[in-house]
Amino acid sequence: MSNKEQTLSIIKPDAVERNLSEKIKSIFSKNNLSILETKKLHISKEEAAEFYKVHQSKPFYDKLCNYLSSGPLEAIILEGENAISKNRELMGATNPKDAKDGTIRKLYGISIDKNSVHGSDSVENAKVEINFFFKA
Ligand code: CMP
């Protein structure tokens, strides 16, 4: 049975800064994830805090919000079969040190903070996160 989903990807400031957006987007396309919409923007710390509010109790929350608002990012709506898990597989483990060979974070990630990409982790969060960047 088919399971077409949409998910949100963010190419984070460290990757935008190093001009990796096209390389990362070609990995999505080659792996049957279609790019439906993209938006390049520089969010404020308050907006980053709203986006990452599920992590507000974590010790790294403040640093995370400072980082996501530190420079331009590219938000992308991806669509395809099992897009949420497929994107997470392509990204690899959160910490680039633990990511498998060939994954985006292994190829391009610098550290657990500067790990180049974000991807929604569930159908529910994908809807919230897509709406955050692409609401009408
Ligand atoms: P991301 O998938 O965008 O979701 C939350 C981010 O918090 C995560 O990627 C990491 O970049 C960042 N982060 C920083 N420190 C940690 C940590 N100790 N555990 C998990 N995520 C962390």
Coordinates of N, CA and C and ligand atoms in Angstrom, one line a residue:
M1 N 0.8 -1.2 0.0 CA 0.0 0.0 0.0 C 0.9 1.3 0.0
S2 N 0.5 2.2 -0.7 CA 1.3 3.4 -0.8 C 1.2 4.3 0.4
N3 N 2.2 5.0 0.8 CA 2.1 5.9 2.0 C 2.8 7.2 1.7
K4 N 2.2 8.0 0.8 CA 2.8 9.3 0.4 C 2.7 10.2 1.6
E5 N 3.9 10.8 1.9 CA 3.9 11.8 3.1 C 4.6 13.1 2.6
Q6 N 4.4 14.1 3.4 CA 5.2 15.3 3.3 C 6.0 15.5 4.6
T7 N 7.2 16.0 4.5 CA 8.0 16.3 5.7 C 8.7 17.6 5.5
L8 N 9.1 18.2 6.6 CA 9.9 19.4 6.5 C 11.4 19.1 6.7
S9 N 12.2 19.6 5.8 CA 13.6 19.6 5.9 C 14.1 21.0 6.1
I10 N 15.1 21.2 6.9 CA 15.8 22.5 7.0 C 17.3 22.3 6.7
I11 N 17.8 23.0 5.7 CA 19.2 23.1 5.5 C 19.7 24.2 6.5
K12 N 20.4 23.8 7.5 CA 20.8 24.7 8.6 C 21.9 25.7 8.2
P13 N 22.0 26.7 9.0 CA 23.0 27.8 8.6 C 24.4 27.3 8.3
D14 N 24.9 26.3 9.0 CA 26.3 25.9 8.7 C 26.4 25.4 7.2
A15 N 25.3 24.7 6.7 CA 25.4 24.2 5.4 C 25.1 25.2 4.3
V16 N 24.1 26.1 4.6 CA 23.8 27.2 3.7 C 25.1 28.1 3.5
E17 N 25.8 28.3 4.6 CA 27.0 29.2 4.6 C 28.1 28.5 3.7
R18 N 28.1 27.2 3.7 CA 29.2 26.5 2.9 C 28.7 26.1 1.5
N19 N 27.5 26.8 1.1 CA 26.9 26.5 -0.2 C 26.7 25.1 -0.5
L20 N 26.1 24.4 0.5 CA 25.9 22.9 0.3 C 24.4 22.7 -0.1
S21 N 23.6 23.7 -0.2 CA 22.1 23.5 -0.4 C 21.9 22.6 -1.7
E22 N 22.5 23.0 -2.8 CA 22.2 22.2 -4.0 C 22.7 20.8 -3.9
K23 N 23.8 20.5 -3.3 CA 24.3 19.1 -3.1 C 23.3 18.4 -2.3
I24 N 22.8 19.0 -1.2 CA 21.9 18.3 -0.3 C 20.5 18.1 -1.0
K25 N 20.1 19.0 -1.7 CA 18.8 18.9 -2.4 C 18.9 17.8 -3.5
S26 N 20.1 17.6 -4.1 CA 20.2 16.6 -5.1 C 20.2 15.2 -4.5
I27 N 20.6 15.1 -3.2 CA 20.5 13.8 -2.5 C 19.0 13.5 -2.3
F28 N 18.2 14.5 -2.0 CA 16.8 14.2 -1.8 C 16.2 13.7 -3.1
S29 N 16.4 14.5 -4.2 CA 15.8 14.2 -5.5 C 16.2 12.8 -6.0
K30 N 17.5 12.4 -5.8 CA 18.0 11.1 -6.3 C 17.4 10.0 -5.5
N31 N 16.9 10.3 -4.3 CA 16.3 9.3 -3.5 C 14.7 9.4 -3.4
N32 N 14.2 9.9 -4.5 CA 12.7 9.9 -4.7 C 12.0 10.8 -3.7
L33 N 12.6 11.8 -3.2 CA 11.9 12.8 -2.4 C 11.8 14.0 -3.3
S34 N 10.6 14.4 -3.6 CA 10.4 15.6 -4.5 C 10.4 16.8 -3.6
I35 N 11.0 17.9 -4.2 CA 11.0 19.2 -3.5 C 9.8 20.0 -4.0
L36 N 8.8 20.1 -3.0 CA 7.6 20.8 -3.4 C 7.7 22.3 -3.3
E37 N 8.4 22.8 -2.2 CA 8.6 24.2 -2.0 C 9.8 24.4 -1.3
T38 N 10.5 25.6 -1.5 CA 11.7 25.9 -0.7 C 11.6 27.4 -0.4
K39 N 12.2 27.8 0.7 CA 12.2 29.1 1.2 C 13.5 29.4 1.9
K40 N 14.2 30.4 1.5 CA 15.5 30.7 2.2 C 15.2 31.9 3.1
L41 N 15.5 31.9 4.4 CA 15.2 33.0 5.3 C 16.1 32.9 6.5
H42 N 16.1 34.1 7.2 CA 16.9 34.2 8.4 C 16.0 34.5 9.5
I43 N 15.8 33.5 10.4 CA 14.8 33.7 11.5 C 15.4 34.3 12.7
S44 N 14.5 34.9 13.5 CA 14.9 35.5 14.8 C 15.1 34.4 15.9
K45 N 15.8 34.8 17.0 CA 15.9 33.8 18.1 C 14.6 33.5 18.6
E46 N 13.6 34.4 18.7 CA 12.3 34.1 19.2 C 11.6 33.1 18.3
E47 N 11.7 33.2 17.0 CA 11.1 32.3 16.0 C 11.8 30.9 16.2
A48 N 13.1 30.9 16.4 CA 13.8 29.6 16.6 C 13.3 28.9 17.8
A49 N 13.1 29.7 18.9 CA 12.6 29.2 20.2 C 11.2 28.6 20.0
E50 N 10.4 29.2 19.2 CA 9.0 28.7 18.9 C 9.2 27.4 18.1
F51 N 10.0 27.4 17.1 CA 10.2 26.2 16.2 C 10.6 25.0 17.0
Y52 N 11.6 25.2 17.9 CA 12.2 24.1 18.7 C 11.6 24.0 20.1
K53 N 10.3 24.5 20.3 CA 9.8 24.5 21.7 C 9.7 23.1 22.3
V54 N 9.6 22.0 21.5 CA 9.6 20.7 22.0 C 10.8 20.4 22.8
H55 N 11.9 21.1 22.6 CA 13.2 20.9 23.3 C 13.4 21.9 24.4
Q56 N 12.3 22.6 24.8 CA 12.6 23.8 25.7 C 13.1 23.3 27.1
S57 N 12.9 22.1 27.5 CA 13.4 21.7 28.8 C 14.8 21.1 28.7
K58 N 15.4 21.0 27.5 CA 16.7 20.4 27.3 C 17.8 21.4 27.6
P59 N 18.9 20.9 28.2 CA 20.0 21.8 28.5 C 20.6 22.6 27.3
F60 N 20.4 22.0 26.1 CA 21.0 22.7 24.9 C 20.1 23.6 24.2
Y61 N 18.9 23.9 24.8 CA 17.9 24.7 24.1 C 18.3 26.1 23.7
D62 N 18.9 26.8 24.6 CA 19.3 28.2 24.3 C 20.4 28.2 23.2
K63 N 21.3 27.3 23.3 CA 22.4 27.2 22.3 C 21.8 26.9 20.9
L64 N 20.8 26.0 20.9 CA 20.2 25.5 19.7 C 19.4 26.7 19.0
C65 N 18.7 27.5 19.9 CA 18.0 28.6 19.3 C 18.9 29.7 18.8
N66 N 20.0 30.0 19.5 CA 21.0 30.9 19.0 C 21.6 30.5 17.7
Y67 N 21.9 29.2 17.6 CA 22.5 28.7 16.4 C 21.5 28.7 15.2
L68 N 20.3 28.3 15.3 CA 19.3 28.3 14.2 C 19.0 29.7 13.7
S69 N 19.2 30.7 14.6 CA 18.9 32.1 14.2 C 20.2 32.8 13.8
S70 N 21.3 32.1 13.7 CA 22.6 32.7 13.5 C 22.9 33.1 12.0
G71 N 22.1 32.6 11.1 CA 22.3 32.9 9.7 C 21.2 32.4 8.8
P72 N 21.2 32.6 7.5 CA 20.2 32.1 6.7 C 20.1 30.6 6.7
L73 N 18.8 30.1 6.6 CA 18.6 28.7 6.4 C 17.7 28.5 5.2
E74 N 17.5 27.2 4.8 CA 16.6 26.9 3.7 C 15.6 25.9 4.2
A75 N 14.3 26.3 4.2 CA 13.3 25.3 4.6 C 12.7 24.7 3.3
I76 N 12.4 23.4 3.4 CA 12.0 22.7 2.2 C 10.9 21.7 2.6
I77 N 9.8 21.7 1.7 CA 8.8 20.7 1.9 C 9.2 19.5 0.9
L78 N 9.4 18.4 1.5 CA 9.7 17.2 0.7 C 8.4 16.3 0.7
E79 N 8.3 15.6 -0.4 CA 7.1 14.7 -0.6 C 7.6 13.4 -1.2
G80 N 7.0 12.3 -0.7 CA 7.4 11.0 -1.3 C 6.9 9.9 -0.5
E81 N 7.1 8.7 -0.9 CA 6.8 7.5 -0.2 C 7.5 7.5 1.2
N82 N 6.8 7.3 2.3 CA 7.4 7.3 3.6 C 8.4 8.4 3.8
A83 N 8.1 9.6 3.3 CA 9.0 10.7 3.3 C 9.7 11.0 4.7
I84 N 8.9 10.9 5.7 CA 9.5 11.2 7.1 C 10.6 10.3 7.4
S85 N 10.4 9.0 7.4 CA 11.5 8.1 7.7 C 12.6 8.1 6.7
K86 N 12.2 8.2 5.4 CA 13.2 8.3 4.3 C 14.2 9.4 4.5
N87 N 13.6 10.6 4.8 CA 14.5 11.8 5.1 C 15.4 11.6 6.3
R88 N 14.9 10.9 7.3 CA 15.7 10.7 8.5 C 16.8 9.7 8.2
E89 N 16.5 8.7 7.4 CA 17.5 7.8 7.0 C 18.6 8.5 6.2
L90 N 18.2 9.4 5.3 CA 19.2 10.1 4.4 C 20.0 11.1 5.3
M91 N 19.4 11.7 6.3 CA 20.2 12.6 7.2 C 21.2 11.9 8.0
G92 N 20.9 10.7 8.6 CA 21.8 10.0 9.5 C 21.6 10.5 10.9
A93 N 22.4 9.9 11.8 CA 22.3 10.2 13.3 C 22.5 11.6 13.6
T94 N 21.8 12.1 14.6 CA 21.9 13.5 15.1 C 23.3 14.0 15.2
N95 N 24.2 13.2 15.8 CA 25.6 13.5 16.0 C 26.4 13.0 14.7
P96 N 26.9 13.9 13.9 CA 27.6 13.4 12.7 C 28.7 12.3 13.0
K97 N 29.2 12.3 14.2 CA 30.2 11.3 14.6 C 29.6 9.9 14.6
D98 N 28.3 9.8 14.8 CA 27.6 8.5 14.9 C 26.9 8.2 13.6
A99 N 26.9 9.1 12.6 CA 26.1 8.9 11.4 C 26.9 7.9 10.4
K100 N 26.0 7.1 9.8 CA 26.6 6.1 8.8 C 27.2 6.8 7.6
D101 N 28.2 6.1 7.0 CA 28.8 6.6 5.7 C 27.7 6.9 4.7
G102 N 27.9 7.9 4.0 CA 26.9 8.3 2.9 C 25.8 9.1 3.3
T103 N 25.5 9.2 4.6 CA 24.4 10.1 5.1 C 24.8 11.6 5.0
I104 N 23.8 12.4 5.0 CA 24.1 13.9 4.8 C 24.9 14.4 6.0
R105 N 24.6 14.0 7.2 CA 25.3 14.5 8.4 C 26.7 13.9 8.4
K106 N 26.9 12.7 7.9 CA 28.3 12.1 7.9 C 29.1 12.9 6.9
L107 N 28.5 13.2 5.7 CA 29.2 13.9 4.6 C 29.5 15.3 5.0
Y108 N 28.5 16.0 5.6 CA 28.7 17.5 5.8 C 28.6 18.0 7.2
G109 N 28.1 17.3 8.2 CA 27.9 17.8 9.5 C 29.3 18.1 10.2
I110 N 29.3 19.1 11.0 CA 30.5 19.5 11.7 C 30.5 19.1 13.1
S111 N 29.3 19.2 13.8 CA 29.2 18.8 15.2 C 27.7 18.5 15.4
I112 N 27.4 18.2 16.7 CA 26.0 17.9 17.0 C 25.1 19.1 16.8
D113 N 25.7 20.3 17.0 CA 24.9 21.5 16.8 C 24.9 21.9 15.3
K114 N 26.0 21.9 14.7 CA 26.2 22.2 13.3 C 26.1 20.9 12.5
N115 N 24.9 20.3 12.5 CA 24.7 19.0 11.9 C 24.0 19.1 10.5
S116 N 24.0 20.3 10.0 CA 23.7 20.6 8.6 C 22.2 20.5 8.2
V117 N 21.4 19.6 8.8 CA 20.0 19.4 8.4 C 19.2 19.0 9.6
H118 N 17.9 19.4 9.4 CA 16.8 19.0 10.4 C 15.8 18.3 9.6
G119 N 15.1 17.3 10.2 CA 14.0 16.7 9.5 C 12.9 16.4 10.5
S120 N 11.6 16.5 10.2 CA 10.5 16.2 11.1 C 10.6 14.7 11.5
D121 N 10.1 14.5 12.7 CA 10.2 13.1 13.2 C 8.9 12.3 13.3
S122 N 7.8 13.0 12.9 CA 6.5 12.3 12.9 C 5.5 13.0 12.0
V123 N 4.4 12.3 11.7 CA 3.4 12.9 10.8 C 2.9 14.2 11.5
E124 N 2.6 14.1 12.7 CA 2.1 15.3 13.5 C 3.1 16.4 13.5
N125 N 4.3 16.2 13.8 CA 5.3 17.3 13.8 C 5.6 17.8 12.4
A126 N 5.5 16.9 11.4 CA 5.7 17.4 10.0 C 4.7 18.4 9.7
K127 N 3.4 18.2 10.0 CA 2.4 19.2 9.8 C 2.6 20.5 10.5
V128 N 3.0 20.4 11.7 CA 3.3 21.7 12.5 C 4.5 22.4 11.9
E129 N 5.5 21.7 11.6 CA 6.8 22.3 11.1 C 6.6 22.9 9.7
I130 N 5.8 22.2 8.8 CA 5.6 22.7 7.5 C 4.8 24.0 7.6
N131 N 3.8 24.0 8.5 CA 2.9 25.2 8.7 C 3.7 26.3 9.3
F132 N 4.7 26.0 10.1 CA 5.6 27.1 10.7 C 6.2 27.9 9.6
F133 N 6.8 27.2 8.6 CA 7.5 28.0 7.6 C 6.7 28.4 6.4
F134 N 5.6 27.6 6.1 CA 4.9 27.8 4.8 C 3.4 28.2 5.0
K135 N 3.0 28.7 6.2 CA 1.6 29.0 6.4 C 1.2 30.1 5.4
A136 N 0.0 30.1 5.0 CA -0.5 31.0 3.9 C -0.4 32.4 4.4
Ligands
CMP1 P1 17.7 18.5 15.1 O1 17.3 17.3 14.3 O2 17.5 19.8 14.4 O3 16.8 18.6 16.4 C1 17.2 19.3 17.6 C2 18.7 19.7 17.5 O4 19.3 19.9 18.7 C3 19.5 18.5 16.9 O5 19.2 18.4 15.5 C4 20.9 18.9 17.2 O6 21.5 19.7 16.2 C5 20.7 19.8 18.5 N1 21.4 19.3 19.7 C6 22.4 19.9 20.4 N2 22.8 19.1 21.4 C7 22.1 18.0 21.4 C8 22.0 16.8 22.2 N3 22.8 16.7 23.2 N4 21.1 15.9 21.8 C9 20.3 16.0 20.8 N5 20.3 17.1 20.0 C10 21.2 18.1 20.3

